[in-house]
Short mmCIF file of C-alpha atoms and ligand atoms in Angstrom, two decimals:
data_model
loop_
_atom_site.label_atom_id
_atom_site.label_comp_id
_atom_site.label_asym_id
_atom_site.label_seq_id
_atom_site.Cartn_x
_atom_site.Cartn_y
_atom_site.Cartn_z
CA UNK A 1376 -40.45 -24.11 4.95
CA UNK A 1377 -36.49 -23.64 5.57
CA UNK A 1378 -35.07 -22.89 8.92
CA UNK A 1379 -32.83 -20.47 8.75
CA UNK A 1380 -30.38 -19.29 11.80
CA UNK A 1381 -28.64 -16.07 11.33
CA UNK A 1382 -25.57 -16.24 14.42
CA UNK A 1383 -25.38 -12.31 15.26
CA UNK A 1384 -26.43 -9.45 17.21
CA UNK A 1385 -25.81 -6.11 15.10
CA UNK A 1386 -26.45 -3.82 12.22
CA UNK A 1387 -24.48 -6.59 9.92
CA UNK A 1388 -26.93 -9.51 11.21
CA UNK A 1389 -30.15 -6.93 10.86
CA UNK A 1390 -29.16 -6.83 7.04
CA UNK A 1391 -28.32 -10.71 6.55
CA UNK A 1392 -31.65 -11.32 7.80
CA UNK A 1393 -33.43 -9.11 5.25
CA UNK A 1394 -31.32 -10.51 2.71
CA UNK A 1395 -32.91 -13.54 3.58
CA UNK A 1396 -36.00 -12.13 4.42
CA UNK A 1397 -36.02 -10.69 0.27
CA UNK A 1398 -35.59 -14.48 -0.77
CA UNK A 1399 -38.26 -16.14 -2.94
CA UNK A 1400 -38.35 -19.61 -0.68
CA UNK A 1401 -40.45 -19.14 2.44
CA UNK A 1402 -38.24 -19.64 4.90
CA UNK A 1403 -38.64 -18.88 9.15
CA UNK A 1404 -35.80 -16.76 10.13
CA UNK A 1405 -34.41 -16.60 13.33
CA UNK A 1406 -31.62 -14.45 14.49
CA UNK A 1407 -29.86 -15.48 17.85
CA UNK A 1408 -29.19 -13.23 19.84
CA UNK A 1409 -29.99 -10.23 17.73
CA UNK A 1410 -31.26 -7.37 19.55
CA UNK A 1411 -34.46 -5.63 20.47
CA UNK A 1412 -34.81 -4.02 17.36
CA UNK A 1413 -33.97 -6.67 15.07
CA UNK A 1414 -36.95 -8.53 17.01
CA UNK A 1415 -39.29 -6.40 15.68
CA UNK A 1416 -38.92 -7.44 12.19
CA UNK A 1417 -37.88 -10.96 13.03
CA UNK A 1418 -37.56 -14.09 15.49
CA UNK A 1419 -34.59 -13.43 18.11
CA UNK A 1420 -33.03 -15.76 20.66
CA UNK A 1421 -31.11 -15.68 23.28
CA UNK A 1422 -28.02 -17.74 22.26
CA UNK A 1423 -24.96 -16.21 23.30
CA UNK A 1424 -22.54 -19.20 23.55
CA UNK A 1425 -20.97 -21.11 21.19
CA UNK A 1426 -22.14 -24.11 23.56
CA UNK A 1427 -25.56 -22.72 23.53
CA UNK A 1428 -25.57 -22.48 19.33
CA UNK A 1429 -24.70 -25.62 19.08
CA UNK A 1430 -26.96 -27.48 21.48
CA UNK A 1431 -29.55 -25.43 19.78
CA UNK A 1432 -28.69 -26.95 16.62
CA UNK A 1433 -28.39 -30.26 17.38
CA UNK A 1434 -31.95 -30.10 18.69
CA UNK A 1435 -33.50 -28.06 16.17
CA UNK A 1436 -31.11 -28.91 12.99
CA UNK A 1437 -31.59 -25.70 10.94
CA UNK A 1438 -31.77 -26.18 7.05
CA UNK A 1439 -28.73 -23.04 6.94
CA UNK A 1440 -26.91 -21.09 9.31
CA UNK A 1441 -25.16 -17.80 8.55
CA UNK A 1442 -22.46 -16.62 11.17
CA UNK A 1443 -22.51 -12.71 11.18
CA UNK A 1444 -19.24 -12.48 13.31
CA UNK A 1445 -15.82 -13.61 13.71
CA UNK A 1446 -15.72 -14.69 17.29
CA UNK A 1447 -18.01 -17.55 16.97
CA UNK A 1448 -16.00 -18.58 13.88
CA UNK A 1449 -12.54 -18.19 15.76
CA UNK A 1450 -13.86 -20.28 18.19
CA UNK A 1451 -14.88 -22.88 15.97
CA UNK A 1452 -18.46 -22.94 15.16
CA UNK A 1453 -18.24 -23.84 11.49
CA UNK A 1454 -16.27 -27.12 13.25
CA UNK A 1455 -18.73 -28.16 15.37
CA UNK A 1456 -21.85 -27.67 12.48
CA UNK A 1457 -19.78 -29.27 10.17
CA UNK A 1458 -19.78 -32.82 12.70
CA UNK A 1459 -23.90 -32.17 13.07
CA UNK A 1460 -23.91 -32.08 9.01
CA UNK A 1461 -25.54 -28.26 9.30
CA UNK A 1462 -25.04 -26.73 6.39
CA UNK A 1463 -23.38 -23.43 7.49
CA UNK A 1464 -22.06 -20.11 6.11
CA UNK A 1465 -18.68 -19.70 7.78
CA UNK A 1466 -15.03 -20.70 7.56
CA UNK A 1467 -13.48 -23.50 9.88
CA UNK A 1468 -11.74 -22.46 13.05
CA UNK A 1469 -8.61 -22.89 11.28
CA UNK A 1470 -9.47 -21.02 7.73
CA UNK A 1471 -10.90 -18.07 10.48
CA UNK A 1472 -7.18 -17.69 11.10
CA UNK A 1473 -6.49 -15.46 8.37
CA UNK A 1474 -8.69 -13.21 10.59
CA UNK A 1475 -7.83 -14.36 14.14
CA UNK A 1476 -4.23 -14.24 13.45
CA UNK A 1477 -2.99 -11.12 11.87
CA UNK A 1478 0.50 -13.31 11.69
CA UNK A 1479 -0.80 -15.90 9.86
CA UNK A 1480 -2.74 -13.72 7.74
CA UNK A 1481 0.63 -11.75 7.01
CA UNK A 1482 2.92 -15.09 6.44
CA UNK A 1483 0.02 -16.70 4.30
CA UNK A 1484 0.36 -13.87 1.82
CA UNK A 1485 4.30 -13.74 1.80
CA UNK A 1486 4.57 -17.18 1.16
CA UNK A 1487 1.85 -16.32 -1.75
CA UNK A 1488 3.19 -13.65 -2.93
CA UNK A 1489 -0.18 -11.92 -2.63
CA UNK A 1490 0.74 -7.76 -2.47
CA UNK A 1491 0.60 -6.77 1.26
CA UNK A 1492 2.39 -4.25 3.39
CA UNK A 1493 6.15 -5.49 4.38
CA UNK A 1494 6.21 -6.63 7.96
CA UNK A 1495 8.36 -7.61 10.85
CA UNK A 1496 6.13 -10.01 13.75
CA UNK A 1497 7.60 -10.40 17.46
CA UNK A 1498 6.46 -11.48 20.36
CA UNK A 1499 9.09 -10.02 22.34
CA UNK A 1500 8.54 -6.50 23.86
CA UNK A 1501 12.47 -5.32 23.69
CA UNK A 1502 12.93 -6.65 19.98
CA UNK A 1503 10.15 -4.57 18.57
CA UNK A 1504 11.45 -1.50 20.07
CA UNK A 1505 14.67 -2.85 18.40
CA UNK A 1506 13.00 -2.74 15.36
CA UNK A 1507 11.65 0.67 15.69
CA UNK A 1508 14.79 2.17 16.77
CA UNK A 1509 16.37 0.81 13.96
CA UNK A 1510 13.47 2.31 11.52
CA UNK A 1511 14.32 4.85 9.08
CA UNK A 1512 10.93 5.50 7.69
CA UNK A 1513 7.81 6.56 9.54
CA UNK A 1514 4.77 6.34 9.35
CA UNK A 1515 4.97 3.13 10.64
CA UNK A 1516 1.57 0.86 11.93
CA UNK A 1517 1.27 -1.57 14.77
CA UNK A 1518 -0.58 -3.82 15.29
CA UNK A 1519 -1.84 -6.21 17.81
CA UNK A 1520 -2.06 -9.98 16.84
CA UNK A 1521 -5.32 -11.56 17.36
CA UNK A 1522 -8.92 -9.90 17.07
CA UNK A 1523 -9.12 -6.30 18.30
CA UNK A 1524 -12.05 -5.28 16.48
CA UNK A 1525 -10.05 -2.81 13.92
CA UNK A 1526 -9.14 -0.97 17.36
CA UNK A 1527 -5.91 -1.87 17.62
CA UNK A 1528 -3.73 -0.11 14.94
CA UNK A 1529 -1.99 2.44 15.75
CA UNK A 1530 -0.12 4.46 13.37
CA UNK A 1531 2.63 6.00 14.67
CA UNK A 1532 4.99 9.16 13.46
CA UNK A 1533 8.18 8.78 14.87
CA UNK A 1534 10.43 6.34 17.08
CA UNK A 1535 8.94 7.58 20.42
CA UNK A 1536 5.27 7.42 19.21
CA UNK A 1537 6.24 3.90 17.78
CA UNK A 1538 7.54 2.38 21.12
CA UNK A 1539 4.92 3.92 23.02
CA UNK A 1540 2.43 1.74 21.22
CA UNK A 1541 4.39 -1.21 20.96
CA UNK A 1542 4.53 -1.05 25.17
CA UNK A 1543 1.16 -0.45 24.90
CA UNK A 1544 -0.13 -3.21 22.95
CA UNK A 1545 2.33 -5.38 25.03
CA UNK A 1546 0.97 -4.40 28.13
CA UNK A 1547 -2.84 -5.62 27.01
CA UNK A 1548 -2.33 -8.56 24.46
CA UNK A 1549 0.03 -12.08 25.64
CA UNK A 1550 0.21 -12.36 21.91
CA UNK A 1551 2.56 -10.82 19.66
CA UNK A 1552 2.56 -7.29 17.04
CA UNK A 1553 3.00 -6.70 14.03
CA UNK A 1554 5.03 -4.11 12.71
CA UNK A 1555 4.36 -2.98 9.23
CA UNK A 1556 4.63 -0.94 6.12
CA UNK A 1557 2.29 2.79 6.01
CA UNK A 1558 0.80 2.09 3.36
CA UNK A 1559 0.03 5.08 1.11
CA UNK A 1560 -3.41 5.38 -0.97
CA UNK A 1561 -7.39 4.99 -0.63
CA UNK A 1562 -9.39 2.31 1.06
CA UNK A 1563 -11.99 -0.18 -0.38
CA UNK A 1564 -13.41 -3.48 0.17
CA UNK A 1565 -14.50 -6.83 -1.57
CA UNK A 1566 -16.14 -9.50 -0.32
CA UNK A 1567 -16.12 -12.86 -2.31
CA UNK A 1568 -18.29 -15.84 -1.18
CA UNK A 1569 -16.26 -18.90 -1.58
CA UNK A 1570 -17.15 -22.75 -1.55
CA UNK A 1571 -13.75 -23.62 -0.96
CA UNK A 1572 -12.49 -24.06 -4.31
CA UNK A 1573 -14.43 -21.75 -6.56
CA UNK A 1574 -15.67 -17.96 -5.30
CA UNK A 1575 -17.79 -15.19 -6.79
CA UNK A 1576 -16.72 -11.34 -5.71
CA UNK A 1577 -19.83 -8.92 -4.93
CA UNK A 1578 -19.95 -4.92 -5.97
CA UNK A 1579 -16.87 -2.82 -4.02
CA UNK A 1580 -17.86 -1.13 -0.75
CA UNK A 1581 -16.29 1.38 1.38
CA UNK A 1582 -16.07 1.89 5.07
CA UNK A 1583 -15.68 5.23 7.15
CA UNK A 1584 -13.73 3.81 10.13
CA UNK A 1585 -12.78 7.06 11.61
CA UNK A 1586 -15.09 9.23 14.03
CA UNK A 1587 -15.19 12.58 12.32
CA UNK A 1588 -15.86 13.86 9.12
CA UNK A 1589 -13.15 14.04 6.56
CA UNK A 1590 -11.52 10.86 8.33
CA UNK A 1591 -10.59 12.77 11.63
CA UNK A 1592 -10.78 10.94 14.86
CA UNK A 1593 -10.26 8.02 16.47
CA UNK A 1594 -10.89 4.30 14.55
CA UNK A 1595 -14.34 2.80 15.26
CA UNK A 1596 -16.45 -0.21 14.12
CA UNK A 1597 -17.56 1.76 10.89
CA UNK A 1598 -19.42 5.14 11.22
CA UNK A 1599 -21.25 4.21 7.16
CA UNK A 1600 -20.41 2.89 4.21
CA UNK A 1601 -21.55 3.12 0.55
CA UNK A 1602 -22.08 0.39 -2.79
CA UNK A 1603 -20.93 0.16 -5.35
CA UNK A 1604 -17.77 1.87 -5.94
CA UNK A 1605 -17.22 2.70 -9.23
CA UNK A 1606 -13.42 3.96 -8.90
CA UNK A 1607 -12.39 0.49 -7.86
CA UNK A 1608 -13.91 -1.33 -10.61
CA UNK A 1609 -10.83 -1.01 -12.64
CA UNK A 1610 -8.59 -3.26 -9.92
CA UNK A 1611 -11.07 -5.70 -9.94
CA UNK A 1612 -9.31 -7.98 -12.29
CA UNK A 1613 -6.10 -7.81 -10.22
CA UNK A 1614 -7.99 -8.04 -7.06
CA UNK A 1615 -9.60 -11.34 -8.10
CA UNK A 1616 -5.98 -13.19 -9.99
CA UNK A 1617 -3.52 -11.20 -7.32
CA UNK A 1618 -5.32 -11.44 -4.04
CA UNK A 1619 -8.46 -13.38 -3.90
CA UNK A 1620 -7.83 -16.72 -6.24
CA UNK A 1621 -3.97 -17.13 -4.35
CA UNK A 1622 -5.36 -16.90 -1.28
CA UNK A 1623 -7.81 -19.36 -1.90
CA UNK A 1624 -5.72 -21.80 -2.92
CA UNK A 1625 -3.10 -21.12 -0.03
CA UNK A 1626 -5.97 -21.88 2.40
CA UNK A 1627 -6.40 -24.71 0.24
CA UNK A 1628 -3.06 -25.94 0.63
CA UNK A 1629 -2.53 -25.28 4.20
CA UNK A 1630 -5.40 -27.84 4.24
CA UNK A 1631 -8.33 -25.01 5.38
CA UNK A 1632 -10.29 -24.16 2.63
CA UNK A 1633 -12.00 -21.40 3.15
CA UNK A 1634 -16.21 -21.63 3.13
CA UNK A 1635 -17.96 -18.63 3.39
CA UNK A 1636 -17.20 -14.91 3.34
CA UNK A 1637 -13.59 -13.83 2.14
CA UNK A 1638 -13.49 -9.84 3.32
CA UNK A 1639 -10.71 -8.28 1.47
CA UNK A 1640 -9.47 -4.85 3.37
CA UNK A 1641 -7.73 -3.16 0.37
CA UNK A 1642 -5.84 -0.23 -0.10
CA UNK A 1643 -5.20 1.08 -3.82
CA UNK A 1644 -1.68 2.58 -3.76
CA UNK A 1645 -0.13 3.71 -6.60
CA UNK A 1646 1.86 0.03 -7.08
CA UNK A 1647 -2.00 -1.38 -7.19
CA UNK A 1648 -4.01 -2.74 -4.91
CA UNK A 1649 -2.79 -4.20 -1.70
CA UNK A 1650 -4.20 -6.10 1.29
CA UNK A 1651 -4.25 -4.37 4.21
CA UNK A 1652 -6.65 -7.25 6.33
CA UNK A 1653 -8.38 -9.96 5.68
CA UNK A 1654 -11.59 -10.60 7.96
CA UNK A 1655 -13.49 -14.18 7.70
CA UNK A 1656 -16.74 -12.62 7.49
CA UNK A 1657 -19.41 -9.73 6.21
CA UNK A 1658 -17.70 -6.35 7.20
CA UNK A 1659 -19.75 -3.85 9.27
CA UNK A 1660 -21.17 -1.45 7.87
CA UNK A 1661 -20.12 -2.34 4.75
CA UNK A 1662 -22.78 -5.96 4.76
CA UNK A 1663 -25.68 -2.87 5.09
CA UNK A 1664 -24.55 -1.38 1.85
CA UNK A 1665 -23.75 -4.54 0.04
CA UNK A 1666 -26.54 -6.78 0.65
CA UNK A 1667 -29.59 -4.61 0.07
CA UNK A 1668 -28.31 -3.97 -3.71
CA UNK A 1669 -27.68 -7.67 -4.41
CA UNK A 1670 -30.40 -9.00 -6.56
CA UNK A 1671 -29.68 -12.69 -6.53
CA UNK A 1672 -31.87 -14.68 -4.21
CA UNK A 1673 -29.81 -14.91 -0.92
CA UNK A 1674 -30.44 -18.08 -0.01
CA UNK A 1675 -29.93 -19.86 -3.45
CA UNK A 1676 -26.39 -18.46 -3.06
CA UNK A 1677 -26.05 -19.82 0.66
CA UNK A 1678 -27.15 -23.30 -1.12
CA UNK A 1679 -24.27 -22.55 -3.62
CA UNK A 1680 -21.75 -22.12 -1.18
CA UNK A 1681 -22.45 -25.52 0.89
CA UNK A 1682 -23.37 -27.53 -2.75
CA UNK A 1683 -20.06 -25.86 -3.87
CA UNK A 1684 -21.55 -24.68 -6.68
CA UNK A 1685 -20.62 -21.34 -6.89
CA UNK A 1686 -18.60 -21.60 -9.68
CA UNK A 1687 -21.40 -21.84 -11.64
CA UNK A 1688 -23.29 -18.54 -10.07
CA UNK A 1689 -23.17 -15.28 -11.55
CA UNK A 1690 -24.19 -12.52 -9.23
CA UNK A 1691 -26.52 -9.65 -10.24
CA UNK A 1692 -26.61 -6.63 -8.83
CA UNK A 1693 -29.83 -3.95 -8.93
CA UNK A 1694 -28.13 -0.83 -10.75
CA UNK A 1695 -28.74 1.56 -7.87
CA UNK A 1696 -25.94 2.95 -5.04
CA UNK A 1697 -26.69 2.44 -1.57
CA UNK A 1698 -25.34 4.61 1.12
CA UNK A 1699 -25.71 3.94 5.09
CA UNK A 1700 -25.25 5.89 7.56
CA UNK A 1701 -24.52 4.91 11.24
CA UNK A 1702 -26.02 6.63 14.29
CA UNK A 1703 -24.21 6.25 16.96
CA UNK A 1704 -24.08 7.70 21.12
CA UNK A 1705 -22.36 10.70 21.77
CA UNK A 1706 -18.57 9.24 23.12
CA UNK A 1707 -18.35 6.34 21.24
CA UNK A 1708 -16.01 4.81 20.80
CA UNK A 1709 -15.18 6.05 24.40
CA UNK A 1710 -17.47 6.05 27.33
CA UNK A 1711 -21.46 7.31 26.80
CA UNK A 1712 -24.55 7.18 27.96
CA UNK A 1713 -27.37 4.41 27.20
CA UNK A 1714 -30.94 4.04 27.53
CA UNK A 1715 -32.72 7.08 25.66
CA UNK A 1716 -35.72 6.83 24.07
CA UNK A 1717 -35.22 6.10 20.24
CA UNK A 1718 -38.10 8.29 18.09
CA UNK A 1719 -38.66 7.15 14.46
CA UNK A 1720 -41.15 9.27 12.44
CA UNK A 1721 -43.80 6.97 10.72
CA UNK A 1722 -42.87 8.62 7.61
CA UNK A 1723 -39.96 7.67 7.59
CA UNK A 1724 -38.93 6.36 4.18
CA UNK A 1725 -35.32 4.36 4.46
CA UNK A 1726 -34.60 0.82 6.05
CA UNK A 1727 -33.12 0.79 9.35
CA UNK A 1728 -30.57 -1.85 10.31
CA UNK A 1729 -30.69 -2.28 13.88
CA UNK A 1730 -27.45 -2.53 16.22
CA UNK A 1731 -27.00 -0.92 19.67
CA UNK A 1732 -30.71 -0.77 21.10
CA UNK A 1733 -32.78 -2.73 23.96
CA UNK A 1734 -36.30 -2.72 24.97
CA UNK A 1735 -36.56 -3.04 28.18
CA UNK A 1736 -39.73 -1.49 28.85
CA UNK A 1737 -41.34 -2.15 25.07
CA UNK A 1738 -39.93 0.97 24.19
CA UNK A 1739 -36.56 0.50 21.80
CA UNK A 1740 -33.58 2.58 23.53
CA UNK A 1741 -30.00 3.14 23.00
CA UNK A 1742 -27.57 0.33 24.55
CA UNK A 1743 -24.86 0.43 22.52
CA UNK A 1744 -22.30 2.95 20.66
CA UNK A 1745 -23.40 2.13 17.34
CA UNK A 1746 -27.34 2.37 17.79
CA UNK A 1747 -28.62 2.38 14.19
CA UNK A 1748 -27.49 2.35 10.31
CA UNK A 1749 -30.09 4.15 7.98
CA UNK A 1750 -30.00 3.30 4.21
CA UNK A 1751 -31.29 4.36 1.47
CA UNK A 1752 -30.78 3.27 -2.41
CA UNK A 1753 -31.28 5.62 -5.57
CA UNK A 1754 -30.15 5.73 -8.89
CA UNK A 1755 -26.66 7.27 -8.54
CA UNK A 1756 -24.52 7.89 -4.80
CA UNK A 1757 -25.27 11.12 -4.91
CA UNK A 1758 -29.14 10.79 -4.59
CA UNK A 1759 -28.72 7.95 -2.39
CA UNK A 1760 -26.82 10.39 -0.14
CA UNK A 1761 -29.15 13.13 -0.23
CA UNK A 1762 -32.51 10.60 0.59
CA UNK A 1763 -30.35 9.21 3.59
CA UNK A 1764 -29.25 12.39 5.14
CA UNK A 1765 -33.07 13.75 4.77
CA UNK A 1766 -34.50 10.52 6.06
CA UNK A 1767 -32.28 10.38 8.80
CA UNK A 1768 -33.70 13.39 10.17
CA UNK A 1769 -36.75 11.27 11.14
CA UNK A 1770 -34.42 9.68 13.35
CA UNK A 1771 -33.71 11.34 17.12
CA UNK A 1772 -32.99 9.65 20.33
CA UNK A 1773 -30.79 12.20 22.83
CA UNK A 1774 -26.66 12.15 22.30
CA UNK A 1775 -27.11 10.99 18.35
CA UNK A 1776 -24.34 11.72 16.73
CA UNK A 1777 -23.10 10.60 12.99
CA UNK A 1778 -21.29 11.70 10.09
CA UNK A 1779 -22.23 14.16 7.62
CA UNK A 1780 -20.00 12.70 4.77
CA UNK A 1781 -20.64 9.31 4.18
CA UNK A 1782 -19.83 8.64 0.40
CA UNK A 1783 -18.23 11.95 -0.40
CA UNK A 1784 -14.28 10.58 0.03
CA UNK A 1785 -12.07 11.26 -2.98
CA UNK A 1786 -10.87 8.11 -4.10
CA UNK A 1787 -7.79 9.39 -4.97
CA UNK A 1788 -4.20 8.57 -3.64
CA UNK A 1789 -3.23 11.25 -1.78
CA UNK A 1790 0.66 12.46 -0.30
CA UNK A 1791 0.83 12.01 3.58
CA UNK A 1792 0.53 15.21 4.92
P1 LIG B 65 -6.94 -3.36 10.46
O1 LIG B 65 -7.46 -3.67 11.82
O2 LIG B 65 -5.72 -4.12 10.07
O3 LIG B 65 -8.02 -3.40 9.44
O4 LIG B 65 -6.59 -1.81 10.44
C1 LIG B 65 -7.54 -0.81 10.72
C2 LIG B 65 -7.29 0.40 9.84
O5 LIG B 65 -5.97 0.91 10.05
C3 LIG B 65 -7.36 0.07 8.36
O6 LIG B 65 -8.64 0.08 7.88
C4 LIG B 65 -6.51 1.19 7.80
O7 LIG B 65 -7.27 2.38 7.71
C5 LIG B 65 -5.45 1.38 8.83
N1 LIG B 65 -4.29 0.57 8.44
C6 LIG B 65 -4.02 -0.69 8.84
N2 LIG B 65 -2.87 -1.14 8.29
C7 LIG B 65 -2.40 -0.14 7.52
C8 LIG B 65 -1.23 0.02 6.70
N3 LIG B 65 -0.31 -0.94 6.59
N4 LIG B 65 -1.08 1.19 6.07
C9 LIG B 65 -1.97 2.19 6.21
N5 LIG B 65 -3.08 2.11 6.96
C10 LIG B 65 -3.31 0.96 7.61
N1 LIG B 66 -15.83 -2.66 8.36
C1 LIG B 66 -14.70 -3.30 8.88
C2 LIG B 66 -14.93 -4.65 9.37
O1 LIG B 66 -16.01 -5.18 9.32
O2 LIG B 66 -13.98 -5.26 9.86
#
């Protein structure tokens, strides 16, 4: 029997856990902290520091651990397992930069030339106004340095709009912004698993950031996502020998290789694909539609990854689409209530990735914004939508609210309107 320790406490960690959960080795998985719902399928435990992770390793000395997000890597988890000899699924606090640091991210790939939005970085408040009231071109973005959860991009119309923000972001980060580009086109994502020198990509995925149908609405975590994505498949090649393979040897060469999970944020403009973020890690949602359809024993490719022997893998893939949808409390990503009662017919037919719910009297209830991602898989997208949007109307708890289009976006580049 393998230990296993999956570092995590939403929707992304729920699906890591089944991936190893799916494995063929018998392994006893344990996801710390996870959350109430998570510990209905597995083990949970309360670790929320990084000081309480790693004591708990160093006592227990798990055969793998897999970090679901990117604060414990930031703050140098992979560093500290790495000392204890723990085989771990993570980059090094210093390869997390090209997360953690949207500058270094940005620098990393113009030194590279790996295709990226053009940029101007600052840390002074009265410069980047400069730079806006100098700007010919909107749309413009801004962007806060350092990890804001994809909530802190604004994209901004004119000069007024654009110092606004930049006073904004000012006001709430001691770090610096970045000024960039608008880039023009559709969004996908890729996630490669890397040993450090050699990496295999999985299937595409796409994300629904924004609130409301049709992309409307304020950014959040990820309102669903959907796998594979066939209209991407064509850029894979230049994803893989423009973006991913250069920026695994710039890590490399900067002296972090990066171990684990390379997220590439990608935008397909009509000059090709370009990298709009880089995240050290699984995205969320996009880990729920990804993992279920991989078919290659999840922990063999862990072992892969920390044997650096992933050159030699080939993924498979089950040739099905999966589509998840999240359910989420009325207000998020503003302010909303918690603590209804969450009802789950027992005919329910579709696996349920838990996120934003607590027990506290044995029954689960909402806790969080995102509560819940349902998934289903089928044949093509569109079946997989239809089963999830019937199955999810097993689902009630009071306040629900979700999307009604996950996996219907036109891939296509379209003019800013
Ligand atoms: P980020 O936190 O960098 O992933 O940005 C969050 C979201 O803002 C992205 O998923 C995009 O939808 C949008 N975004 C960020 N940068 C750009 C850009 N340069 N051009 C267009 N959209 C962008
Ligand atoms: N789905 C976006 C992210 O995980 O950052």
């Amino acid at each position: 029997m393998k230990n296993v320790l999956v570092i995590g406490s939403g929707g992304r960690e729920h699906a890591i856990a089944k991936a190893f959960g799916a494995s063929r080795h018998e392994l006893r998985i344990i996801v710390a902290p996870g959350n109430a719902g998570i510990a209905e399928e597995f083990e949970t435990l309360e670790l929320n520091t990084l000081e309480e992770m790693v004591s708990y390793c160093v006592q227990t000395r798990p055969d793998m651990v897999f970090v679901g997000p990117e604060k414990a890597l930031a703050e140098g988890l992979a560093d500290e397992l790495e000392k204890l000899g723990i085989p771990c699924i993570g980059p090094s606090q210093k390869a997390a930069r090209i997360e953690s640091s949207k500058i270094f991210a940005k620098e990393l790939m113009q030194k590279n030339g790996i295709p990226t939005a053009s940029f101007f970085f600052t840390y002074d408040e009265n410069q980047a106004i400069e730079y806006i009231e100098n700007h010919g071109t909107f749309p413009l973005v801004i962007k806060a340095d350092g990890l804001a959860g994809g909530k802190g991009v604004h994209i901004v119309q004119d000069k007024s709009q654009g110092i606004q923000a930049v006073q904004l972001l000012m006001s709430q980060t001691s770090k610096g912004v970045v000024i960039e580009q608008y880039l023009q086109g559709w969004e996908v994502s890729l996630f490669a698993f890397s040993d450090g020198e050699n990496y295999c990509s999985t299937v595409f995925s796409q994300d629904h950031k924004q609130l409301y149908d049709h992309d409307q609405g304020p950014n959040t975590g990820g309102m669903g996502a959907y796998s594979p994505v066939p209209e991407a498949e064509p850029w894979r090649n230049e994803v893989e020998e423009q973006i991913i393979a250069p920026v695994l040897r710039a890590m490399n060469q900067e002296g972090c290789p990066f171990v684990g999970v390379l997220y590439c944020g990608l935008m397909i403009t009509k000059d090709g694909p370009k990298v709009v973020e880089f995240n050290c890690r699984l995205g969320d949602p996009e880990a729920q539609a990804v993992l279920p359809l991989l078919e290659t024993d999840f922990y063999d490719l862990c072992q892969a990854i920390v044997n650096k022997q992933v050159g030699q893998l080939n993924l498979s893939w089950k040739p099905e689409s999966c589509v998840a949808v999240v359910m989420a409390s009325r207000g998020y990503p503003g302010s909303f209530q918690k603590g209804y009662p969450i009802h789950i017919d027992p005919s329910l037919e579709a696996e349920i990735c838990y996120a934003g719910v607590a027990s506290p009297e044995g029954e689960l209830v909402t806790s969080g914004g995102r509560v819940l991602t349902v998934l289903s898989l089928a044949e093509s997208k569109e079946q997989a939508h239809a089963q999830v949007y019937k199955e999810l109307k097993k689902i009630h708890f009071q306040d629900q609210y979700y999307r009604k289009d996950i996996s219907l976006r036109d891939n296509k580049i379209q003019a800013f309107p």
